[in-house]
Coordinates of N, CA, C and O in Angstrom, one line a residue:
M23 N 9.7 -0.6 8.6 CA 8.9 -2.0 7.5 C 7.9 -2.4 8.8 O 6.9 -3.3 7.8
G24 N 8.0 -3.2 9.5 CA 6.9 -3.7 10.6 C 7.9 -5.0 10.8 O 7.1 -6.0 10.6
F25 N 8.4 -4.9 9.9 CA 9.3 -7.0 9.9 C 9.8 -7.0 11.4 O 10.8 -6.3 11.9
P26 N 9.9 -8.7 12.2 CA 9.5 -8.7 13.5 C 11.9 -8.5 13.3 O 12.1 -9.6 12.3
Y27 N 12.4 -8.4 14.1 CA 13.8 -8.6 14.6 C 14.2 -10.5 13.8 O 15.4 -10.1 13.4
W28 N 13.5 -10.7 14.2 CA 14.0 -12.8 13.9 C 14.4 -12.4 12.8 O 15.1 -13.2 12.3
L29 N 13.8 -12.3 12.1 CA 13.9 -12.2 10.0 C 14.9 -11.7 9.8 O 15.2 -12.7 9.0
A30 N 15.4 -11.7 9.9 CA 17.6 -10.7 9.8 C 17.8 -12.1 10.0 O 18.8 -12.4 9.4
A31 N 18.1 -12.5 11.3 CA 18.8 -13.2 11.8 C 18.9 -15.0 10.6 O 19.6 -15.4 10.9
K32 N 17.2 -15.1 10.2 CA 17.2 -16.2 9.6 C 17.6 -15.8 7.9 O 18.5 -17.4 7.8
N33 N 18.7 -15.2 7.3 CA 19.4 -14.7 7.0 C 19.5 -13.8 6.5 O 19.0 -12.7 5.5
P34 N 21.1 -13.2 7.0 CA 21.3 -11.4 7.1 C 21.4 -11.2 6.2 O 21.4 -10.5 4.9
K35 N 21.3 -11.5 4.3 CA 21.4 -11.5 3.3 C 20.1 -11.3 2.1 O 20.7 -11.3 1.4
M36 N 19.0 -11.6 3.5 CA 17.6 -11.8 2.5 C 17.5 -10.7 1.3 O 18.0 -9.6 2.2
A37 N 17.0 -10.5 0.4 CA 17.0 -9.1 0.5 C 14.5 -9.6 0.4 O 13.9 -10.0 0.1
V38 N 14.4 -7.8 1.0 CA 12.8 -8.0 1.2 C 12.1 -7.3 0.2 O 12.7 -7.1 -0.6
R39 N 10.7 -7.5 -0.2 CA 10.2 -7.2 -0.8 C 10.6 -7.3 -2.3 O 10.6 -6.9 -2.5
T40 N 11.1 -9.1 -2.3 CA 11.3 -8.8 -4.0 C 11.5 -10.8 -3.9 O 10.5 -11.3 -3.6
S41 N 11.9 -11.4 -4.8 CA 11.5 -12.8 -5.3 C 12.6 -13.4 -4.0 O 12.6 -14.9 -5.0
D42 N 13.1 -13.0 -3.5 CA 15.2 -14.2 -2.5 C 13.1 -15.2 -2.0 O 12.8 -14.7 -1.0
E43 N 14.0 -16.0 -2.0 CA 13.1 -17.6 -1.5 C 13.0 -17.8 -0.1 O 11.9 -17.9 0.1
S44 N 13.4 -16.7 0.2 CA 14.0 -17.4 2.0 C 12.6 -16.3 2.8 O 12.4 -16.1 3.0
Y45 N 12.8 -15.1 1.3 CA 11.7 -14.1 2.2 C 10.8 -14.3 2.3 O 8.9 -14.0 2.4
K46 N 10.5 -14.3 0.4 CA 9.4 -15.6 0.6 C 8.6 -16.7 1.1 O 6.7 -16.9 1.4
F47 N 9.3 -17.2 1.4 CA 9.0 -18.9 2.3 C 8.6 -18.2 3.8 O 7.5 -18.2 4.0
Y48 N 8.7 -16.6 4.3 CA 8.7 -16.8 5.3 C 7.2 -15.8 5.5 O 6.2 -14.9 6.2
V49 N 7.0 -14.9 4.2 CA 5.8 -14.5 3.9 C 4.8 -15.0 3.4 O 3.7 -14.9 4.0
K50 N 5.0 -16.3 2.9 CA 4.1 -17.6 2.4 C 3.5 -18.8 3.6 O 2.8 -18.0 4.8
R51 N 4.5 -17.8 4.9 CA 3.9 -19.1 5.8 C 3.2 -18.8 6.8 O 2.5 -18.0 7.2
W52 N 3.3 -16.7 7.1 CA 2.7 -16.0 8.0 C 1.3 -15.7 6.6 O 0.0 -16.1 7.8
Y53 N 1.4 -15.4 5.3 CA -0.5 -15.3 4.9 C -0.6 -16.4 5.5 O -2.5 -16.8 5.3
D54 N -0.8 -18.1 5.2 CA -1.0 -18.9 5.5 C -1.2 -19.1 6.7 O -2.7 -20.0 7.2
V55 N -1.2 -18.0 7.7 CA -1.8 -18.2 9.3 C -3.4 -16.5 9.0 O -4.2 -17.2 9.7
L56 N -2.1 -16.0 8.6 CA -3.4 -14.9 9.0 C -5.4 -15.0 7.9 O -5.3 -14.5 8.2
L57 N -4.4 -15.3 6.5 CA -5.1 -15.0 5.4 C -6.8 -16.2 6.1 O -7.7 -15.6 5.3
P58 N -6.5 -16.9 6.2 CA -7.6 -18.3 6.9 C -8.8 -17.5 7.6 O -9.6 -18.2 7.6
I59 N -8.2 -17.0 8.9 CA -8.7 -15.6 9.7 C -9.8 -14.8 9.0 O -10.3 -14.7 9.6
I60 N -8.6 -14.1 8.6 CA -9.4 -13.5 7.2 C -10.2 -13.1 6.3 O -12.0 -12.9 6.3
V61 N -10.9 -14.5 5.6 CA -11.3 -14.2 4.4 C -12.8 -14.8 5.3 O -13.7 -14.3 4.1
P62 N -12.8 -14.9 6.5 CA -14.6 -15.7 6.6 C -14.6 -14.7 7.0 O -16.5 -14.0 7.9
L63 N -14.2 -13.1 7.3 CA -14.7 -11.6 8.1 C -14.5 -10.9 6.6 O -15.3 -9.9 6.8
T64 N -14.9 -11.5 5.2 CA -15.1 -9.9 4.2 C -16.0 -10.1 3.9 O -16.9 -11.4 3.8
Y65 N -16.5 -9.4 2.9 CA -18.1 -9.5 3.0 C -18.7 -9.5 1.5 O -19.8 -10.1 2.4
E66 N -17.8 -10.9 1.3 CA -19.3 -11.7 0.3 C -19.6 -13.0 1.2 O -20.0 -13.5 1.3
N67 N -18.4 -13.5 2.6 CA -19.2 -14.4 3.9 C -19.6 -13.3 5.1 O -19.8 -14.1 5.8
G68 N -20.1 -11.7 4.7 CA -21.1 -11.9 6.2 C -20.4 -10.8 6.7 O -21.2 -10.1 6.9
G69 N -19.4 -11.1 6.7 CA -18.4 -9.9 7.3 C -17.7 -7.8 6.6 O -18.3 -8.1 6.2
P70 N -17.0 -7.3 7.4 CA -17.0 -6.0 7.7 C -16.4 -5.9 6.0 O -15.8 -4.8 5.9
V71 N -15.1 -7.2 6.0 CA -13.6 -6.0 5.8 C -13.7 -6.8 4.0 O -14.9 -7.9 3.4
I72 N -13.4 -5.3 3.2 CA -14.4 -4.8 1.8 C -12.8 -5.1 1.0 O -13.8 -5.2 -0.7
M73 N -11.8 -5.4 1.6 CA -11.0 -5.5 0.9 C -9.0 -5.1 1.0 O -9.9 -5.7 2.5
A74 N -8.4 -6.1 0.5 CA -7.4 -5.9 0.8 C -6.0 -5.9 0.2 O -6.6 -5.9 -0.6
A75 N -5.2 -4.7 1.1 CA -4.2 -3.9 0.8 C -3.0 -5.1 0.3 O -2.3 -5.5 1.1
V76 N -2.6 -5.5 -0.8 CA -0.9 -6.2 -1.2 C -0.1 -6.1 -1.0 O 0.4 -7.1 0.0
E77 N 0.1 -4.8 -1.6 CA 1.3 -4.0 -0.7 C 0.4 -3.1 -0.4 O 0.0 -1.8 -1.3
N78 N 1.8 -2.3 0.6 CA 1.7 -0.3 1.0 C 2.3 -0.2 0.3 O 4.4 0.1 0.8
E79 N 2.8 0.9 -0.2 CA 3.6 2.2 -1.0 C 5.0 1.1 -0.9 O 6.5 2.0 -0.7
F80 N 5.4 0.3 -2.0 CA 6.3 -0.4 -2.4 C 6.9 -0.3 -3.7 O 7.7 0.0 -3.7
G81 N 5.8 1.1 -4.2 CA 6.7 1.8 -5.2 C 7.1 2.9 -4.9 O 8.5 3.0 -5.4
S82 N 7.2 3.8 -3.8 CA 9.0 4.2 -2.9 C 10.0 3.6 -2.2 O 10.8 4.4 -3.0
Y83 N 9.6 2.4 -2.6 CA 11.2 1.3 -2.3 C 12.2 0.3 -3.8 O 12.5 -0.2 -3.8
V84 N 11.4 0.7 -5.5 CA 11.7 0.7 -6.1 C 12.7 2.1 -6.9 O 12.2 3.2 -7.0
P85 N 13.4 1.6 -7.6 CA 14.4 2.9 -8.1 C 13.4 3.6 -9.3 O 12.3 2.5 -10.0
Q86 N 13.7 4.8 -9.5 CA 12.3 5.9 -10.2 C 12.3 5.4 -12.0 O 11.4 5.2 -12.0
E87 N 13.8 4.8 -12.6 CA 13.6 4.1 -14.1 C 13.2 2.2 -14.2 O 12.9 2.8 -15.8
K88 N 13.2 1.4 -13.2 CA 13.1 -0.2 -13.6 C 12.3 0.0 -12.6 O 13.1 -0.2 -11.5
N89 N 11.7 -1.4 -12.2 CA 11.4 -1.4 -12.0 C 11.2 -3.0 -11.6 O 10.4 -4.3 -12.6
P90 N 12.3 -3.8 -11.2 CA 13.0 -4.5 -11.0 C 12.2 -6.1 -10.3 O 12.7 -6.7 -10.3
Y91 N 10.8 -5.7 -9.8 CA 10.2 -6.5 -8.6 C 9.5 -7.0 -9.4 O 8.0 -7.6 -8.9
V92 N 8.4 -6.7 -11.0 CA 7.4 -7.3 -10.8 C 7.0 -8.4 -10.7 O 5.8 -9.0 -10.1
D93 N 7.6 -10.0 -10.6 CA 7.6 -11.3 -10.4 C 7.5 -11.4 -8.5 O 6.5 -11.7 -8.4
Y94 N 8.0 -9.8 -8.3 CA 7.0 -10.4 -6.3 C 6.1 -10.3 -6.9 O 5.4 -10.9 -5.8
Q95 N 5.6 -9.0 -7.5 CA 4.7 -8.4 -6.9 C 3.7 -9.3 -7.7 O 2.1 -9.9 -7.3
I96 N 3.9 -10.0 -8.1 CA 3.2 -11.0 -9.4 C 2.4 -12.6 -7.7 O 1.4 -13.1 -8.0
W97 N 3.5 -12.6 -7.4 CA 4.4 -14.2 -6.5 C 2.7 -13.3 -6.0 O 2.2 -14.1 -4.7
L98 N 2.7 -12.1 -4.4 CA 2.1 -11.6 -3.8 C 0.8 -11.6 -4.0 O -0.1 -11.8 -3.1
R99 N 0.0 -11.0 -5.8 CA -0.8 -11.6 -5.8 C -2.0 -12.1 -6.2 O -3.1 -12.3 -5.4
D100 N -1.0 -13.6 -6.3 CA -1.9 -14.4 -6.7 C -1.6 -15.9 -5.3 O -2.3 -16.1 -5.1
L101 N -0.9 -15.2 -4.3 CA -0.6 -15.7 -3.3 C -2.6 -14.8 -2.4 O -2.9 -15.4 -1.9
F102 N -2.5 -14.1 -2.9 CA -4.3 -13.3 -1.7 C -5.2 -13.9 -2.8 O -6.3 -14.1 -2.0
R103 N -4.5 -13.6 -3.9 CA -5.6 -14.7 -5.2 C -5.5 -16.1 -3.7 O -7.5 -16.3 -4.2
S104 N -5.0 -17.1 -4.0 CA -5.3 -17.7 -4.0 C -6.3 -18.4 -2.3 O -6.9 -19.7 -2.3
Y105 N -6.3 -16.7 -1.9 CA -7.2 -17.2 -0.1 C -8.5 -16.2 -0.7 O -10.1 -16.9 -0.1
F106 N -8.5 -14.8 -0.8 CA -9.2 -14.4 -1.3 C -10.9 -14.8 -2.3 O -11.7 -14.4 -3.1
G107 N -9.8 -15.4 -3.8 CA -10.5 -15.6 -4.9 C -10.5 -14.6 -5.8 O -9.9 -13.7 -5.5
A108 N -10.6 -14.4 -6.7 CA -11.2 -14.0 -8.2 C -11.9 -12.4 -7.7 O -11.2 -11.6 -8.4
N109 N -12.5 -12.5 -7.3 CA -13.7 -11.5 -7.2 C -13.5 -10.7 -6.0 O -13.8 -9.6 -5.8
F110 N -12.5 -11.0 -4.6 CA -12.9 -10.3 -4.0 C -11.3 -9.0 -4.3 O -10.9 -9.2 -5.3
L111 N -11.9 -7.0 -3.6 CA -11.1 -6.4 -4.1 C -9.2 -6.4 -3.6 O -9.7 -6.6 -1.8
L112 N -8.4 -6.5 -4.0 CA -7.5 -5.8 -4.2 C -7.0 -4.4 -4.8 O -6.9 -4.6 -5.2
I113 N -6.4 -4.4 -3.2 CA -4.9 -3.5 -3.3 C -4.2 -3.3 -3.5 O -3.5 -3.3 -2.1
T114 N -3.4 -2.1 -3.5 CA -2.5 -1.3 -3.5 C -2.3 0.0 -3.4 O -3.5 0.9 -3.2
V115 N -1.0 0.2 -2.4 CA -1.6 1.8 -1.6 C -0.1 2.3 -2.2 O 0.8 2.2 -2.4
D116 N -0.2 3.6 -3.0 CA 1.3 4.1 -3.4 C 1.2 5.6 -3.4 O -0.2 6.1 -3.1
G117 N 2.3 6.2 -3.0 CA 2.0 7.7 -2.6 C 1.8 8.7 -3.8 O 1.9 8.5 -5.6
C118 N 2.1 10.2 -4.0 CA 1.5 10.5 -5.2 C 2.4 11.5 -6.3 O 2.9 12.9 -6.3
R119 N 2.9 10.4 -7.2 CA 4.4 10.5 -7.2 C 4.5 9.4 -8.8 O 4.1 7.9 -8.7
D120 N 3.7 9.9 -10.1 CA 4.4 9.4 -11.2 C 5.1 7.5 -10.7 O 3.8 6.9 -11.4
Y121 N 6.2 7.8 -10.5 CA 7.0 7.2 -11.0 C 7.1 6.0 -9.0 O 6.7 4.3 -9.5
M122 N 5.9 6.1 -8.4 CA 5.7 5.4 -7.2 C 4.2 5.6 -7.0 O 4.4 3.2 -7.3
L123 N 3.2 5.2 -7.8 CA 1.9 5.1 -8.7 C 2.4 3.5 -10.0 O 2.7 2.6 -9.5
K124 N 3.1 3.8 -10.9 CA 3.6 2.6 -11.8 C 4.6 1.6 -11.2 O 3.8 0.4 -11.6
H125 N 5.1 2.2 -10.0 CA 6.1 0.7 -9.5 C 5.5 0.3 -9.2 O 5.4 -1.3 -8.8
G126 N 4.1 1.0 -8.5 CA 3.6 -0.5 -7.6 C 2.2 -0.7 -8.0 O 2.1 -1.5 -7.0
H127 N 1.9 -0.4 -9.0 CA 0.7 -0.9 -9.8 C 1.6 -1.7 -9.5 O 1.7 -2.3 -10.1
I128 N -0.2 -3.4 -10.1 CA 0.1 -4.3 -10.4 C -0.6 -5.6 -10.9 O -1.9 -4.5 -10.5
D129 N -0.7 -6.0 -12.1 CA -1.6 -6.2 -12.7 C -2.7 -6.9 -12.7 O -2.6 -7.5 -11.6
Q130 N -4.0 -6.4 -12.3 CA -5.5 -6.8 -11.8 C -5.9 -6.7 -10.3 O -6.6 -7.5 -10.0
V131 N -4.8 -5.8 -10.1 CA -4.7 -5.0 -8.6 C -5.5 -3.5 -9.0 O -4.7 -3.0 -9.1
Y132 N -6.3 -3.5 -8.0 CA -6.8 -1.3 -7.9 C -5.7 -1.4 -6.8 O -5.4 -1.0 -5.9
S133 N -5.0 -0.1 -8.2 CA -4.5 0.4 -7.6 C -5.2 2.2 -6.5 O -6.2 2.7 -6.9
T134 N -4.3 2.6 -5.2 CA -5.2 3.9 -4.4 C -3.6 4.5 -4.7 O -2.6 4.3 -4.2
V135 N -4.3 5.5 -3.9 CA -3.1 6.8 -4.0 C -3.2 7.4 -1.9 O -4.2 7.2 -2.1
D136 N -2.2 8.1 -1.3 CA -2.6 8.9 -0.6 C -1.5 9.3 -0.2 O 0.1 9.6 -1.3
F137 N -1.7 10.6 0.6 CA -1.0 11.7 -0.1 C -1.4 12.6 2.0 O -3.0 13.1 2.1
A138 N -1.1 13.4 2.3 CA -0.9 14.4 2.6 C -1.7 15.7 2.3 O -2.1 16.0 1.1
P139 N -2.2 16.6 3.7 CA -3.0 17.8 3.1 C -2.9 18.8 2.1 O -2.8 20.4 1.6
Y140 N -0.7 18.9 2.6 CA -0.3 20.1 1.5 C 0.2 19.3 0.1 O 0.6 19.8 -1.2
E141 N -0.2 18.0 -0.7 CA -0.4 18.3 -1.5 C -1.4 17.7 -3.3 O -2.7 19.0 -2.1
D142 N -1.2 18.8 -4.0 CA -2.6 18.7 -4.8 C -3.3 17.5 -5.5 O -3.0 16.3 -6.0
A143 N -4.5 17.2 -4.5 CA -5.6 15.9 -4.4 C -6.0 16.3 -5.9 O -6.0 15.2 -6.1
V144 N -5.8 17.1 -6.4 CA -6.2 17.1 -8.0 C -5.7 16.4 -8.6 O -5.5 15.4 -9.2
Q145 N -4.3 16.6 -8.2 CA -3.0 16.2 -9.9 C -2.8 14.8 -9.1 O -3.1 13.7 -10.0
C146 N -3.0 14.6 -7.5 CA -2.6 13.2 -7.4 C -4.0 12.5 -7.8 O -3.4 11.4 -7.9
F147 N -5.4 12.7 -8.3 CA -5.5 12.0 -8.5 C -6.0 11.3 -9.9 O -5.4 10.2 -10.8
E148 N -5.1 12.4 -11.0 CA -4.8 12.4 -12.0 C -3.2 11.8 -12.1 O -4.2 10.8 -13.1
L149 N -2.7 11.9 -11.7 CA -1.6 10.6 -11.1 C -2.7 9.3 -10.9 O -1.7 7.6 -12.1
L150 N -3.2 8.8 -10.3 CA -3.9 7.7 -10.1 C -4.2 7.4 -11.3 O -4.1 6.1 -12.2
R151 N -4.9 8.0 -12.4 CA -6.0 7.4 -13.4 C -5.2 7.2 -14.5 O -5.1 6.2 -15.9
N152 N -3.6 6.7 -14.6 CA -2.6 7.1 -15.1 C -2.3 5.7 -15.5 O -2.1 5.1 -16.3
V153 N -2.5 4.7 -13.7 CA -2.5 3.2 -13.5 C -3.4 2.8 -13.3 O -3.7 2.1 -13.7
S154 N -4.3 3.8 -13.0 CA -6.0 3.0 -12.9 C -7.8 3.6 -13.6 O -8.1 4.7 -12.8
P155 N -7.3 4.0 -15.3 CA -8.1 4.6 -15.2 C -9.9 4.0 -15.6 O -9.9 6.3 -16.0
H156 N -9.8 3.6 -14.9 CA -11.7 3.0 -14.0 C -11.4 3.9 -12.8 O -11.2 2.7 -12.6
G157 N -12.9 3.1 -12.4 CA -13.6 3.3 -11.1 C -13.3 4.4 -9.6 O -13.4 5.3 -10.6
P158 N -12.9 4.3 -9.1 CA -13.5 5.3 -8.0 C -11.4 5.7 -7.8 O -11.2 4.7 -7.8
L159 N -12.3 6.5 -6.8 CA -11.0 7.2 -7.2 C -10.7 7.7 -5.4 O -11.7 7.5 -4.8
V160 N -9.3 7.4 -4.9 CA -9.3 6.3 -3.0 C -8.2 7.1 -2.9 O -6.9 7.4 -3.7
N161 N -8.5 7.9 -1.7 CA -6.6 8.1 -0.6 C -7.7 7.4 -0.1 O -8.2 7.5 1.3
S162 N -6.0 6.2 0.1 CA -6.7 4.8 1.0 C -5.8 5.3 1.8 O -6.3 4.6 3.2
E163 N -5.3 7.0 2.2 CA -4.0 6.3 3.2 C -4.1 8.5 3.5 O -2.7 8.7 3.5
Y164 N -4.8 9.0 4.0 CA -5.5 10.7 3.8 C -4.3 11.3 5.4 O -5.0 10.6 6.0
Y165 N -3.4 11.7 5.4 CA -2.8 11.5 6.5 C -2.6 12.6 7.0 O -2.0 14.2 7.3
P166 N -3.7 13.7 8.0 CA -4.1 14.6 8.6 C -2.2 15.1 9.8 O -2.8 15.9 10.5
G167 N -2.1 13.9 10.1 CA -0.8 14.3 11.0 C 0.6 12.7 10.6 O 0.8 13.1 9.3
W168 N 1.4 13.1 11.0 CA 2.6 12.5 11.1 C 2.7 12.1 12.4 O 3.3 11.9 13.6
F169 N 4.1 10.4 11.7 CA 4.0 9.5 13.1 C 5.4 9.5 14.3 O 5.8 10.5 13.0
D170 N 5.8 9.9 14.9 CA 6.8 9.7 15.6 C 7.2 8.4 15.6 O 7.0 7.6 15.9
C171 N 8.8 8.4 16.1 CA 10.2 7.7 15.4 C 10.7 7.4 16.9 O 11.0 8.6 17.5
W172 N 10.1 6.3 17.8 CA 10.9 5.7 18.9 C 12.1 6.4 19.0 O 13.3 5.8 18.1
G173 N 12.4 8.1 19.8 CA 14.3 8.2 20.3 C 13.4 9.8 19.4 O 15.0 10.5 20.2
D174 N 13.0 10.0 18.1 CA 13.0 11.7 17.2 C 11.9 12.6 18.3 O 11.0 12.3 19.3
E175 N 12.3 13.8 17.9 CA 11.6 14.5 18.3 C 9.6 14.2 17.8 O 9.6 13.8 16.9
H176 N 9.3 15.1 18.9 CA 7.6 15.0 18.4 C 7.3 15.3 16.9 O 8.2 17.0 16.7
Q177 N 6.7 14.8 16.3 CA 5.9 15.7 15.0 C 4.9 16.3 15.0 O 4.5 16.3 15.9
N178 N 5.5 17.6 14.8 CA 4.2 18.9 14.6 C 5.0 19.5 13.8 O 5.6 20.3 13.7
S179 N 3.6 19.8 12.6 CA 3.8 20.3 11.5 C 2.9 21.1 11.0 O 1.4 20.6 11.1
S180 N 3.4 22.6 10.4 CA 2.1 23.6 10.2 C 1.6 23.1 9.1 O 0.3 22.8 8.5
D181 N 2.2 21.6 8.0 CA 1.4 22.1 6.9 C 0.6 20.8 7.1 O -0.8 20.3 5.6
F182 N 0.0 20.2 8.3 CA -1.0 19.5 8.8 C -2.4 20.4 9.9 O -2.7 19.9 10.7
S183 N -2.0 21.6 9.4 CA -3.3 22.6 10.1 C -4.6 21.9 9.8 O -5.0 21.6 9.0
D184 N -5.7 22.9 10.7 CA -7.3 22.4 11.1 C -7.3 22.5 10.0 O -8.3 21.5 8.7
E185 N -6.9 23.5 8.9 CA -7.5 24.7 7.9 C -6.4 23.9 6.6 O -8.4 23.7 5.7
S186 N -5.8 23.1 6.3 CA -4.7 22.6 5.4 C -6.1 21.4 5.3 O -6.0 20.7 3.8
V187 N -5.7 20.6 5.9 CA -6.5 19.6 6.1 C -7.7 19.2 5.5 O -8.3 18.6 5.2
T188 N -8.3 20.2 5.6 CA -10.3 20.2 5.9 C -10.2 20.6 4.6 O -10.7 20.8 3.6
K189 N -9.4 22.1 3.7 CA -9.6 22.4 2.3 C -9.1 21.5 0.8 O -9.4 20.9 0.0
T190 N -8.4 21.1 1.7 CA -7.6 19.1 1.1 C -8.8 18.5 0.8 O -9.6 17.6 -0.3
L191 N -9.6 17.8 1.8 CA -11.5 17.0 2.2 C -11.7 17.3 1.4 O -12.3 16.9 0.5
I192 N -12.2 18.4 1.2 CA -13.1 19.9 0.6 C -13.1 19.0 -1.2 O -13.7 19.1 -1.4
K193 N -11.5 19.5 -1.8 CA -11.2 19.1 -2.9 C -11.0 17.1 -2.9 O -11.7 17.5 -4.0
M194 N -11.0 16.7 -2.5 CA -11.9 15.8 -2.3 C -13.0 14.5 -2.5 O -13.4 13.7 -3.8
L195 N -13.4 15.8 -1.8 CA -14.9 15.4 -1.5 C -15.8 15.5 -3.4 O -16.6 15.3 -3.2
K196 N -15.0 16.7 -3.4 CA -15.8 17.4 -4.8 C -15.1 16.4 -6.4 O -15.9 16.8 -7.0
K197 N -14.6 16.3 -5.7 CA -14.1 15.0 -7.1 C -14.6 13.0 -6.9 O -14.4 12.4 -7.4
N198 N -15.9 13.3 -5.9 CA -16.1 11.8 -5.4 C -15.5 10.9 -5.5 O -15.9 9.6 -5.8
A199 N -14.2 11.6 -3.9 CA -13.2 10.0 -4.1 C -13.9 10.3 -2.8 O -15.1 10.7 -1.9
S200 N -13.0 8.5 -2.8 CA -13.4 7.7 -1.2 C -12.3 8.5 -0.1 O -11.0 8.1 -1.3
V201 N -12.3 8.3 1.3 CA -10.6 9.4 1.7 C -10.7 7.8 2.6 O -12.6 7.3 3.0
T202 N -9.9 7.6 3.4 CA -9.9 6.7 4.7 C -8.7 7.5 5.4 O -7.5 7.8 4.0
V203 N -8.6 7.8 6.4 CA -8.3 8.6 7.6 C -7.6 7.6 8.2 O -8.1 6.7 8.7

């Protein structure tokens, strides 16, 4: 998940991506450095940054039946708002599953979906509409390949053929969706 190795040493019982106070301390400490660097680069300040992801695939890491981490998500949203202001576009990114989108959704933050060529683009956008009934359809992480993990074999999936990537991309564009690869 990209956490620095030393973070667990600070508190071995730390619960990441939760309202654990020790975790939130380090998140805030990091964002108090990072976000002031990004703010002058936002579109409203003449820069290229048009939005920021508050969370990435958070809905994948919570129980399917109930999201016990809503307080953490709201805290994180409010931290971003304290730097970017009320009008800056904040998003979440979650997989093409109903429970992922529901649990990853944060009130007053625009939800987006991510999926690969083997997913049904139309169905993914229909699921997105359950949490974001208005606004653009966005696949904010269309992955036409897969990443390699250190020490594992190189990933090479037939699910990501040129034909399947193109076919799914065309379906998205026909829905007038925005796509980030």
